[in-house]
Each structure stands twice: as C-alpha cells, then as structure tokens.
Coordinates of C-alpha atoms and ligand atoms in Angstrom, one line a residue:
S1 CA 0.0 0.0 0.0
D2 CA 1.0 3.6 -0.4
A3 CA 2.9 4.8 2.6
V4 CA 4.3 8.1 3.8
I5 CA 7.8 7.9 5.0
H6 CA 6.9 9.2 8.5
D7 CA 4.8 6.1 9.0
V8 CA 7.4 3.8 7.8
L9 CA 10.1 5.2 10.1
S10 CA 7.8 5.4 13.1
G11 CA 7.0 1.7 13.0
R12 CA 3.4 1.8 11.8
Y13 CA 4.1 -1.1 9.5
A14 CA 5.3 -4.6 10.5
V15 CA 8.5 -6.1 9.3
G16 CA 7.7 -7.9 6.1
D17 CA 4.8 -5.6 5.0
T18 CA 5.0 -4.5 1.4
V19 CA 4.8 -0.7 1.0
T20 CA 5.2 1.9 -1.8
V21 CA 6.8 5.3 -1.0
K22 CA 6.9 8.2 -3.4
G23 CA 9.4 11.0 -3.1
W24 CA 12.8 12.4 -4.0
V25 CA 16.3 11.1 -3.7
R26 CA 18.3 12.8 -1.0
T27 CA 21.5 10.8 -1.4
K28 CA 22.7 7.6 -3.0
R29 CA 25.6 5.3 -2.2
D30 CA 26.6 2.2 -4.2
S31 CA 28.4 -0.5 -2.3
K32 CA 31.0 -2.8 -3.7
A33 CA 28.8 -5.8 -2.9
G34 CA 26.5 -4.7 -5.8
I35 CA 23.7 -3.0 -3.9
S36 CA 22.8 0.6 -3.7
F37 CA 21.4 2.6 -0.8
V38 CA 19.0 5.3 -1.8
A39 CA 17.7 7.7 0.8
V40 CA 14.3 9.0 -0.2
H41 CA 12.4 11.8 1.4
D42 CA 8.8 13.0 0.9
G43 CA 8.4 15.9 3.4
S44 CA 6.4 13.9 5.9
C45 CA 9.2 14.0 8.5
F46 CA 12.8 15.2 8.8
D47 CA 14.4 11.9 8.0
A48 CA 14.7 10.1 4.6
V49 CA 14.0 6.4 4.5
Q50 CA 16.8 4.1 3.2
A51 CA 15.8 1.9 0.3
V52 CA 18.2 -1.0 -0.1
V53 CA 18.3 -1.7 -3.9
P54 CA 19.7 -5.0 -5.1
A55 CA 21.7 -5.3 -8.3
D56 CA 19.3 -7.8 -9.8
L57 CA 16.6 -5.3 -10.4
P58 CA 16.1 -5.0 -14.2
N59 CA 16.9 -1.2 -14.3
Y60 CA 19.8 -1.4 -11.8
E61 CA 22.6 -0.7 -14.3
S62 CA 20.6 1.5 -16.6
E63 CA 18.8 3.7 -14.1
I64 CA 19.5 3.1 -10.3
K65 CA 23.2 3.6 -10.7
R66 CA 22.6 6.9 -12.4
L67 CA 20.3 8.3 -9.7
T68 CA 21.3 11.7 -8.3
T69 CA 20.0 14.0 -5.6
A70 CA 16.4 15.3 -6.4
C71 CA 15.4 12.6 -8.9
S72 CA 11.8 11.6 -8.2
V73 CA 11.1 8.0 -7.6
V74 CA 8.5 5.5 -6.6
V75 CA 9.9 2.7 -4.5
T76 CA 8.1 -0.6 -3.6
G77 CA 9.5 -3.1 -1.2
T78 CA 9.2 -4.8 2.1
I79 CA 9.8 -3.3 5.5
A80 CA 13.0 -4.6 7.2
R81 CA 14.8 -3.8 10.4
S82 CA 17.8 -1.6 9.6
E83 CA 21.3 -2.7 10.5
G84 CA 22.7 0.8 10.2
Q85 CA 22.6 3.3 13.0
G86 CA 20.0 6.0 13.3
Q87 CA 16.9 4.3 12.0
Q88 CA 15.0 1.3 13.0
F89 CA 13.4 0.5 9.6
E90 CA 14.4 0.5 6.0
I91 CA 12.9 -0.8 2.7
Q92 CA 14.2 -3.8 0.8
A93 CA 13.3 -2.6 -2.7
S94 CA 11.7 -4.9 -5.2
S95 CA 11.1 -2.1 -7.7
V96 CA 12.3 1.5 -8.2
A97 CA 10.6 3.5 -10.9
V98 CA 12.3 6.7 -11.8
I99 CA 9.7 9.4 -12.5
G100 CA 11.8 12.5 -13.1
W101 CA 15.5 12.9 -13.8
V102 CA 17.7 15.8 -12.9
E103 CA 18.9 17.3 -16.1
N104 CA 22.5 18.2 -15.2
P105 CA 23.4 17.1 -11.6
D106 CA 26.6 19.1 -11.7
T107 CA 24.8 22.4 -12.1
Y108 CA 21.7 21.5 -9.9
P109 CA 21.5 24.5 -7.6
M110 CA 20.5 22.5 -4.5
A111 CA 23.4 20.0 -4.6
P112 CA 23.5 18.3 -1.1
K113 CA 26.0 20.5 0.7
R114 CA 25.7 23.5 3.0
H115 CA 24.5 26.6 1.2
S116 CA 24.4 30.1 2.7
M117 CA 21.0 31.5 3.5
E118 CA 21.6 34.3 1.1
Y119 CA 22.3 31.9 -1.7
L120 CA 19.1 29.9 -0.9
R121 CA 17.0 33.1 -1.0
E122 CA 17.9 33.4 -4.7
F123 CA 16.2 30.0 -5.2
A124 CA 13.0 30.5 -3.4
H125 CA 11.4 27.9 -5.7
L126 CA 14.0 25.2 -5.0
R127 CA 14.9 25.9 -1.4
P128 CA 11.9 24.0 0.0
R129 CA 13.8 20.9 -1.0
T130 CA 16.6 21.5 1.5
N131 CA 16.7 19.9 4.9
I132 CA 16.6 23.3 6.6
H133 CA 13.6 24.7 4.7
G134 CA 11.7 21.4 5.0
A135 CA 12.2 21.7 8.8
V136 CA 11.2 25.4 8.8
T137 CA 8.1 24.5 6.9
R138 CA 7.0 21.8 9.3
V139 CA 7.6 23.9 12.4
R140 CA 5.8 26.9 10.8
N141 CA 2.8 24.7 10.1
C142 CA 2.9 23.2 13.6
L143 CA 2.9 26.7 15.1
A144 CA 0.0 27.9 13.0
Q145 CA -2.1 24.8 13.9
A146 CA -1.2 25.2 17.5
V147 CA -2.2 28.9 17.5
H148 CA -5.7 28.0 16.1
R149 CA -6.1 25.2 18.5
F150 CA -5.2 27.4 21.5
F151 CA -7.8 30.0 20.6
H152 CA -10.4 27.4 19.7
Q153 CA -10.0 25.7 23.1
R154 CA -10.5 29.0 24.8
G155 CA -13.7 29.8 22.9
F156 CA -12.3 32.4 20.5
Y157 CA -13.8 32.9 17.1
W158 CA -11.4 33.3 14.1
I159 CA -12.5 36.5 12.2
S160 CA -11.4 37.2 8.6
T161 CA -10.6 40.9 8.5
P162 CA -10.1 42.7 5.2
I163 CA -6.8 43.0 3.4
I164 CA -7.9 46.1 1.4
T165 CA -8.7 49.0 3.8
G166 CA -9.2 52.7 4.0
S167 CA -7.7 53.2 7.5
D168 CA -4.2 53.4 8.7
T169 CA -4.5 51.5 12.0
E170 CA -1.0 52.2 13.3
G171 CA -1.0 55.7 12.0
A172 CA 2.6 55.3 10.9
G173 CA 2.0 56.1 7.3
E174 CA 3.6 52.9 6.0
M175 CA 0.9 51.7 3.7
F176 CA 1.0 50.2 0.3
R177 CA -1.6 51.9 -1.9
V178 CA -4.2 49.9 -3.8
S179 CA -5.4 51.5 -6.9
T180 CA -6.6 50.8 -10.4
L181 CA -5.9 54.3 -11.6
D182 CA -3.7 54.7 -14.7
L183 CA -0.4 56.0 -13.3
E184 CA 0.5 57.7 -16.5
N185 CA -2.8 59.5 -16.7
L186 CA -4.0 60.3 -13.2
P187 CA -7.3 62.0 -12.8
R188 CA -6.9 65.3 -10.8
T189 CA -9.1 67.5 -8.7
E190 CA -9.4 71.2 -9.5
A191 CA -6.8 71.7 -6.7
G192 CA -4.4 69.5 -8.6
K193 CA -4.5 66.5 -6.3
V194 CA -5.0 62.9 -7.4
D195 CA -8.8 62.4 -7.6
Y196 CA -9.3 59.1 -5.8
S197 CA -13.1 59.4 -6.1
K198 CA -12.5 58.1 -9.6
D199 CA -10.7 55.0 -8.3
F200 CA -12.2 51.5 -8.0
F201 CA -13.6 52.0 -4.5
D202 CA -14.4 55.7 -4.9
R203 CA -11.8 56.5 -2.3
E204 CA -8.2 56.0 -1.4
T205 CA -7.4 52.4 -0.3
F206 CA -4.4 50.5 1.0
L207 CA -3.2 47.1 2.0
T208 CA -3.9 46.7 5.7
V209 CA -1.1 47.1 8.3
S210 CA -3.2 45.4 11.0
G211 CA -6.7 43.8 11.3
Q212 CA -7.1 45.3 14.8
L213 CA -9.7 48.0 14.3
N214 CA -11.9 45.7 12.3
V215 CA -11.6 42.8 14.8
E216 CA -12.5 45.2 17.6
T217 CA -16.0 45.5 16.0
Y218 CA -16.5 41.7 16.4
C219 CA -15.0 41.7 19.9
C220 CA -17.6 44.2 20.9
A221 CA -20.3 41.6 20.0
L222 CA -18.8 38.1 20.3
S223 CA -16.4 38.8 23.2
K224 CA -13.4 36.7 22.3
V225 CA -12.1 36.8 18.7
Y226 CA -8.8 36.8 16.8
T227 CA -7.4 37.3 13.3
F228 CA -4.7 35.3 11.7
G229 CA -3.8 36.7 8.3
P230 CA -1.3 38.6 6.1
T231 CA -0.5 42.3 6.9
F232 CA 1.6 44.7 4.9
R233 CA 4.1 47.5 5.8
A234 CA 5.9 49.7 3.4
E235 CA 8.6 50.5 5.9
N236 CA 12.0 50.7 4.3
S237 CA 13.7 48.7 7.0
N238 CA 16.4 46.3 5.7
T239 CA 16.7 44.3 8.9
S240 CA 16.5 40.6 9.9
R241 CA 13.2 41.3 11.7
H242 CA 11.2 43.2 9.1
L243 CA 9.2 42.0 6.1
A244 CA 7.0 44.1 3.9
E245 CA 4.4 41.2 4.0
F246 CA 4.1 39.3 7.2
W247 CA 1.4 37.2 9.0
M248 CA -0.1 38.5 12.2
I249 CA -2.2 36.9 14.9
E250 CA -4.4 39.5 16.7
P251 CA -6.7 38.3 19.6
E252 CA -9.1 40.8 21.0
V253 CA -11.0 40.3 24.3
A254 CA -14.0 42.1 25.7
F255 CA -14.2 43.0 29.4
A256 CA -10.4 42.4 29.5
E257 CA -7.7 44.7 30.9
L258 CA -4.1 44.9 29.9
A259 CA -3.0 42.4 32.6
D260 CA -5.5 39.9 31.2
V261 CA -4.1 39.9 27.7
A262 CA -0.6 39.9 29.0
Q263 CA -1.4 36.6 30.7
L264 CA -3.2 35.4 27.5
A265 CA -0.1 36.1 25.5
E266 CA 2.1 34.3 28.0
D267 CA -0.2 31.3 28.0
M268 CA -0.4 31.3 24.2
L269 CA 3.4 31.4 23.7
K270 CA 3.9 28.5 26.2
Y271 CA 1.2 26.5 24.6
V272 CA 2.7 26.8 21.1
F273 CA 6.2 26.2 22.3
K274 CA 5.1 23.0 24.0
A275 CA 3.3 21.9 20.9
V276 CA 6.5 22.3 18.8
L277 CA 8.6 20.5 21.3
E278 CA 6.2 17.6 21.4
E279 CA 5.1 17.4 17.7
R280 CA 8.3 18.4 15.9
A281 CA 11.0 16.9 18.0
D282 CA 12.8 15.7 14.8
D283 CA 13.0 19.2 13.3
M284 CA 13.9 20.8 16.6
A285 CA 16.7 18.4 17.1
F286 CA 18.1 19.5 13.7
F287 CA 17.8 23.2 14.6
A288 CA 19.6 22.5 17.9
E289 CA 22.4 20.7 16.1
R290 CA 22.8 22.9 13.0
V291 CA 21.4 26.3 13.6
D292 CA 21.3 27.2 17.3
K293 CA 22.4 24.9 20.0
D294 CA 19.9 26.5 22.5
A295 CA 16.9 26.0 20.3
I296 CA 15.3 23.3 22.4
S297 CA 16.5 24.3 25.9
R298 CA 15.3 27.9 25.3
L299 CA 11.8 26.8 24.6
Q300 CA 11.7 24.3 27.4
Q301 CA 12.9 27.1 29.8
M302 CA 10.1 29.4 28.6
V303 CA 7.5 26.8 29.1
D304 CA 8.6 26.3 32.7
S305 CA 9.2 29.9 33.7
S306 CA 7.0 32.8 34.3
F307 CA 7.5 35.9 32.2
V308 CA 8.9 39.0 33.9
R309 CA 6.6 42.1 33.8
M310 CA 8.2 45.5 33.9
D311 CA 7.1 49.1 33.5
Y312 CA 8.6 51.2 30.7
T313 CA 9.6 53.8 33.4
D314 CA 11.5 51.2 35.4
A315 CA 13.1 49.9 32.2
I316 CA 14.4 53.4 31.4
E317 CA 16.0 53.6 34.8
I318 CA 17.6 50.2 34.4
L319 CA 19.0 51.2 31.0
Q320 CA 20.3 54.5 32.4
N321 CA 22.1 52.9 35.3
C322 CA 23.4 49.8 33.7
G323 CA 26.8 51.3 32.9
K324 CA 26.5 50.5 29.2
T325 CA 26.7 53.1 26.4
F326 CA 24.1 52.8 23.8
N327 CA 24.2 54.3 20.3
Y328 CA 20.8 55.9 20.9
P329 CA 20.7 57.9 24.1
V330 CA 18.3 56.7 26.8
E331 CA 15.8 59.1 28.3
W332 CA 12.2 58.9 29.4
G333 CA 9.9 59.3 26.3
I334 CA 12.1 57.6 23.7
D335 CA 10.9 54.8 21.6
L336 CA 13.1 51.9 22.7
Q337 CA 15.6 50.8 20.0
S338 CA 16.5 47.3 19.3
E339 CA 19.8 47.6 21.3
H340 CA 17.8 48.7 24.4
E341 CA 15.2 45.9 24.0
R342 CA 18.0 43.3 23.6
Y343 CA 19.9 44.5 26.6
L344 CA 16.7 44.2 28.7
A345 CA 15.7 40.8 27.5
E346 CA 19.2 39.2 27.0
E347 CA 21.4 40.7 29.6
H348 CA 19.2 42.2 32.3
V349 CA 16.6 39.4 32.6
G350 CA 17.8 36.6 30.3
A351 CA 14.2 35.7 29.4
P352 CA 11.2 37.2 27.7
I353 CA 9.9 40.5 29.3
I354 CA 6.5 42.0 29.2
L355 CA 7.2 45.7 29.1
Q356 CA 4.2 47.8 30.0
N357 CA 2.8 51.4 30.3
Y358 CA 4.6 53.3 27.6
P359 CA 4.6 57.1 27.1
K360 CA 1.5 58.0 25.1
D361 CA 3.3 60.1 22.6
I362 CA 5.2 57.1 21.1
K363 CA 2.1 54.9 20.8
A364 CA -1.0 54.6 18.6
F365 CA -4.2 56.7 19.1
Y366 CA -6.4 53.8 20.2
M367 CA -4.4 52.9 23.4
R368 CA -6.1 53.6 26.7
L369 CA -4.8 56.6 28.7
N370 CA -3.6 55.7 32.2
E371 CA -4.5 57.7 35.3
D372 CA -1.2 59.5 35.2
G373 CA -2.2 61.2 32.0
K374 CA 1.3 60.5 30.5
T375 CA 1.3 56.8 29.8
V376 CA -1.0 54.4 28.0
A377 CA -1.9 50.8 28.9
A378 CA 0.4 49.3 26.2
M379 CA 2.6 46.2 26.3
D380 CA 5.4 44.8 24.2
I381 CA 6.8 41.3 24.7
L382 CA 10.5 41.3 24.1
A383 CA 12.3 38.0 23.5
P384 CA 16.0 37.4 23.8
G385 CA 17.7 37.3 20.4
I386 CA 15.0 38.9 18.5
G387 CA 13.4 41.8 20.5
E388 CA 9.7 42.7 20.1
I389 CA 7.6 39.7 19.1
I390 CA 4.3 41.0 20.5
G391 CA 2.7 44.5 20.7
G392 CA -0.6 45.1 22.4
S393 CA -2.7 47.3 24.6
Q394 CA -5.9 48.0 26.4
R395 CA -8.1 50.0 24.0
E396 CA -9.5 53.5 24.8
E397 CA -13.2 52.6 25.4
R398 CA -14.2 56.2 26.6
L399 CA -15.5 58.3 23.7
D400 CA -14.4 61.6 25.1
K401 CA -10.9 60.4 25.8
L402 CA -10.7 58.8 22.3
D403 CA -11.7 62.0 20.7
E404 CA -9.1 63.9 22.6
R405 CA -6.4 61.5 21.4
L406 CA -7.6 61.7 17.8
E407 CA -7.5 65.4 17.9
A408 CA -4.1 65.6 19.6
M409 CA -2.7 63.3 16.9
G410 CA -4.2 65.4 14.0
L411 CA -6.5 62.6 13.0
N412 CA -9.9 63.4 11.5
K413 CA -12.9 62.2 13.7
D414 CA -15.1 61.7 10.7
D415 CA -12.7 59.0 9.3
Y416 CA -13.3 57.0 12.5
G417 CA -17.1 57.2 12.6
W418 CA -17.6 53.4 12.7
Y419 CA -14.8 53.0 15.3
R420 CA -16.3 55.7 17.5
D421 CA -19.7 54.0 17.2
L422 CA -18.3 51.1 19.2
R423 CA -17.8 53.6 22.1
R424 CA -21.3 55.2 21.6
Y425 CA -23.3 52.0 21.7
G426 CA -22.6 49.7 24.7
T427 CA -18.9 50.4 25.1
V428 CA -16.8 47.9 27.1
P429 CA -13.2 47.8 28.2
H430 CA -11.4 45.6 25.8
S431 CA -7.8 44.6 25.1
G432 CA -5.7 42.7 22.5
F433 CA -2.4 42.2 21.0
G434 CA -0.6 41.3 17.8
L435 CA 2.0 38.6 17.4
G436 CA 4.2 38.7 14.4
F437 CA 4.1 35.1 13.1
E438 CA 7.5 35.2 11.3
R439 CA 9.2 36.6 14.4
L440 CA 7.7 33.7 16.4
V441 CA 8.9 31.1 13.8
S442 CA 12.3 32.8 13.8
Y443 CA 12.5 32.7 17.6
V444 CA 11.5 29.1 17.8
T445 CA 13.8 27.7 15.2
G446 CA 16.8 30.0 15.9
M447 CA 16.8 31.0 12.2
G448 CA 18.3 34.5 12.5
N449 CA 16.4 36.2 9.7
V450 CA 12.6 36.4 9.1
R451 CA 13.2 36.1 5.3
D452 CA 14.1 32.5 5.9
V453 CA 11.0 31.5 7.8
I454 CA 8.3 32.6 5.2
P455 CA 8.1 30.8 1.9
F456 CA 8.3 33.9 -0.4
P457 CA 9.8 36.9 1.5
R458 CA 8.8 40.4 0.4
T459 CA 11.4 43.0 1.3
P460 CA 12.5 46.3 -0.2
G461 CA 13.5 45.6 -3.8
N462 CA 12.5 42.0 -3.7
A463 CA 9.2 40.6 -4.9
D464 CA 10.4 37.9 -7.4
F465 CA 8.7 34.5 -7.6
Ligands
LIG1 O1 3.5 46.4 17.2 P1 2.6 46.3 16.0 O2 2.8 47.3 15.0 O3 1.1 46.3 16.6 C1 0.0 46.2 15.8 O4 -0.1 46.2 14.6 C2 -1.3 46.2 16.7 N1 -2.4 46.6 15.9 C3 -1.5 44.8 17.3 C4 -2.7 44.7 18.1 O5 -2.7 45.2 19.2 N2 -3.7 44.0 17.7 O6 2.8 44.9 15.3 C5 2.6 43.7 16.1 C6 3.7 42.7 15.9 C7 5.1 43.2 16.3 O7 5.2 42.9 17.7 C8 6.0 42.3 15.5 O8 6.1 41.0 16.0 C9 5.2 42.1 14.2 O9 3.9 42.4 14.5 N3 5.7 43.0 13.1 C10 6.4 42.7 12.1 N4 6.9 41.4 11.7 C11 7.6 41.4 10.6 N5 7.9 42.4 9.8 C12 7.4 43.7 10.1 N6 7.7 44.7 9.3 C13 6.7 43.8 11.3 N7 6.1 44.9 11.9 C14 5.5 44.4 13.0
LIG2 MG1 5.0 47.4 18.0

C-alpha cells in the first residue's frame, strides 16, 4: 500500500509488510557488494528512509546507478529492520521507478551541501527541498495549527478581516496603496490633487497594516475573537526582523484589561512552544544541532518559567544605570531601540519580558490613557535574540478620551465614525495584541532572519517569484 515515510520510520508497519513510497532522492551510495542505498524523502518528516536496492533489479545498471539528488522515484519493497545506525526500519526494494531525472546534476543549484541563507534566497522555488527549509516549513505549520487550537480551546472565534482597507491602524503612514488608476494619466481634482473618487472603491485604499480596528468590532459583540492573516508594511527597513508582507495573529477580548491579555499572550506562547517540542522533535533536534544549540533548551525554559513584567519607566531607569553606552541615548519618552530591547531581554533578565505602560506620545491613538495622563496601557513582549515579538494594549473605550487623542494626533474624527460607534453603543473595556508570526517562527527555530521562515519573502527591492 502507499505509505508516507513518517509512518514507515515510526513503525506503523510490521517487518515484512509491502509498501510503496513516493518522493525524491536525498543521497545515493553504491556498495561494492552490488547493492545501492538510496535515501528517499517525501516531506512527511525530517528523515529520509533508506531503500536498499539489489543489483538484480532490471533497471539497476541503466537507471539506479545513475540516480542523483532530487530525482523523483516510486519505491516498492518490504519493511525490514535496519542494521545501520540512526533508523530502525528500511525498505528492501523490489522495484524502483524513476519518474523524473535531474537534467544536469553538476549544475543543480541545490546540490547536497551546506549553502548560505543568502544563496538559498535566490532560489525561493527550489529551497523547499533543502533539509533546513523542510524543517522550517513543518515547524511553521505546527505553530500555525497550535495557535488556532489554542484559541479554539478557549472559545475564541477566528475572524477574517479585510486586506484592502481605508484606514491606517497604526498611524505610521507605512501603507501600500491599492489603486486601479492609470499611473500615466492620473485624474486630478481642481486643486491638482489625485482624484481618488474616480478610483475603484471611490476613495483612497491601502493594504492593511493590521486587522485590529476591524476585529474590535467583532470583539464588541462576540467577546473573544482573533485574526490570523497577512499584513503589509511599506517601511523601508532592511533588517533581519522586518518584512513588507508578514502574518499576524491578533486576539481581542471584551471586558479584559491589559493584565488579562498579557497573561493570555504568555499562555499562548507557552502552549505553542510546548506543541512544537512535542510534535516536531525531529526538526527541533536538527535546529539545535545545526542552527542554534539552545533552540530546544530555550523553549523548554520558557514553558517552565513565568515571564517578567516591567514598567517602561523602570526599564528606562535600568538602562540609564546599567553602565553601558548605547548608540541611541536613553531618556524617558524615547521609543526603545533594538539595542535597548535586547539589553533588557538578553542581559538584564535573560528571558522574555512583558514591558508595560509606555509614554502616550510614542504609541498609537487607540491605546487607553492611564491615570497619570502621561502613559498608555500598552505592552510589548521582548524576547532574547529577536526583541519585540508581540505588541498590544488595552483600547480606549471612553469616547471623550478617544476623541481627545484623535484630535491631539491630528486625525480626522469623521474618518473613524464606525470605530467611534463602538464607544457610543454599549462600550466595554477591551484589550488585545498582535503577534508577528515570522518573528515567532524565527525565535522558535533560531533562524536569524525572518526572510528564511516565510516561503516567499517580500522585502524592499524583492518581490520575485
Ligand atoms: O506592534 P505592532 O505594529 O502592533 C499592531 O499592529 C497592533 N495593531 C497589534 C494589536 O494590538 N492587535 O505589530 C505587532 C507585531 C510586532 O510585535 C511584530 O512582532 C510584528 O507584528 N511586526 C512585524 N513582523 C515582521 N515584519 C514587520 N515589518 C513587522 N512589523 C510588526
Ligand atoms: Mg510594536
């Protein structure tokens, strides 16, 4: 019967059972004794299965001996105990059909050796075949499933928020425009501005930077909701943590305060770390061996510890008194830079920190003003090695306070009519956060660059494939 390699290697079949596996050659070795060992992988697990191919097969000389990495094959044979080390089972092949050859093995770009990450990015269509990208793909999938399962178990509804939007949630002006207007022949108003009333949606539209404002509407009716979808930022940051297109998970909870969603975030992270440790032990062992020796111990430690909570104001004091000189000077009111975040998470605490209550002037308009009138109920979760992986807040549920914030930030009240309605009709305290999915995958695997944990990275100057 047709078998996936994971089932063969995990002992789902008995010795002597006949199975057929379909996949690609990872490596091949011919022995002097006139047999060949062909390692075949099919993506179902990290390991390849070894097919032991005897010389008396009719296509042994003509085909088997010519097999190279990446040829596609269908192997039928019986399950046997493996003499070699590493695996318990192998397949004694009774037939090997070659489905696809590799044109010129000497110039095949994914030859089985270590390639740099930069090199692999140039082959986004072929890199899924490498061990490392196979492992990333399975871990990414495991994390996504675990996120959905976590929220489902806690009674959250998954809400699909729009990708095309008229509002700039974060107010940072980093939006990609969506338009069907003819760039060479733009319609103009009398004042000479581009006339977006002639555009597809009769208005200016963009790719969303966050589903938060939309998901708040569902939160204020269904209590516990979340989004999990693509978001877009046209920020020109060429760093290992920024993508122009990334996936974000944004839960939103009614009748919840900041501390409640800080706890939710901690529970969620621990849940998904545990899931990866249990379900993808094979891939995590590879990351620990080849990418980051702490990959497994770090997650285990997170699962077992309790995250440190710290106020922004205290963090500033720590940074000022730590005796270290930073490139960007530290004073109350600054937007913390990556060097500051890393010092706090890596050197001061050595574990993830939930940093809370930031100055209002560096945060978005929708965050709830604290009693002190200077700070807002915001939180960021900073992880060692990567910095911010989560940003969230309690939302301003008081209409008068929200209006004051909109005005202070030079935003037009009329543009937020629907958002203000939530505060006019049965307002409730509510809170939520956003988890950058690629930053999470990068943290879990130890892969140092978010470009290597999303199948087709979009960064400045790069949207091929
Ligand atoms: O801190 P941010 O901008 O927060 C929001 O968008 C809120 N609306 C979330 C909410 O409260 N519902 O982004 C949230 C997270 C960041 O912590 C980071 O992990 C990730 O999204 N992120 C990026 N990931 C990759 N590339 C980028 N350019 C990112 N920008 C933000
Ligand atoms: Mg943020």
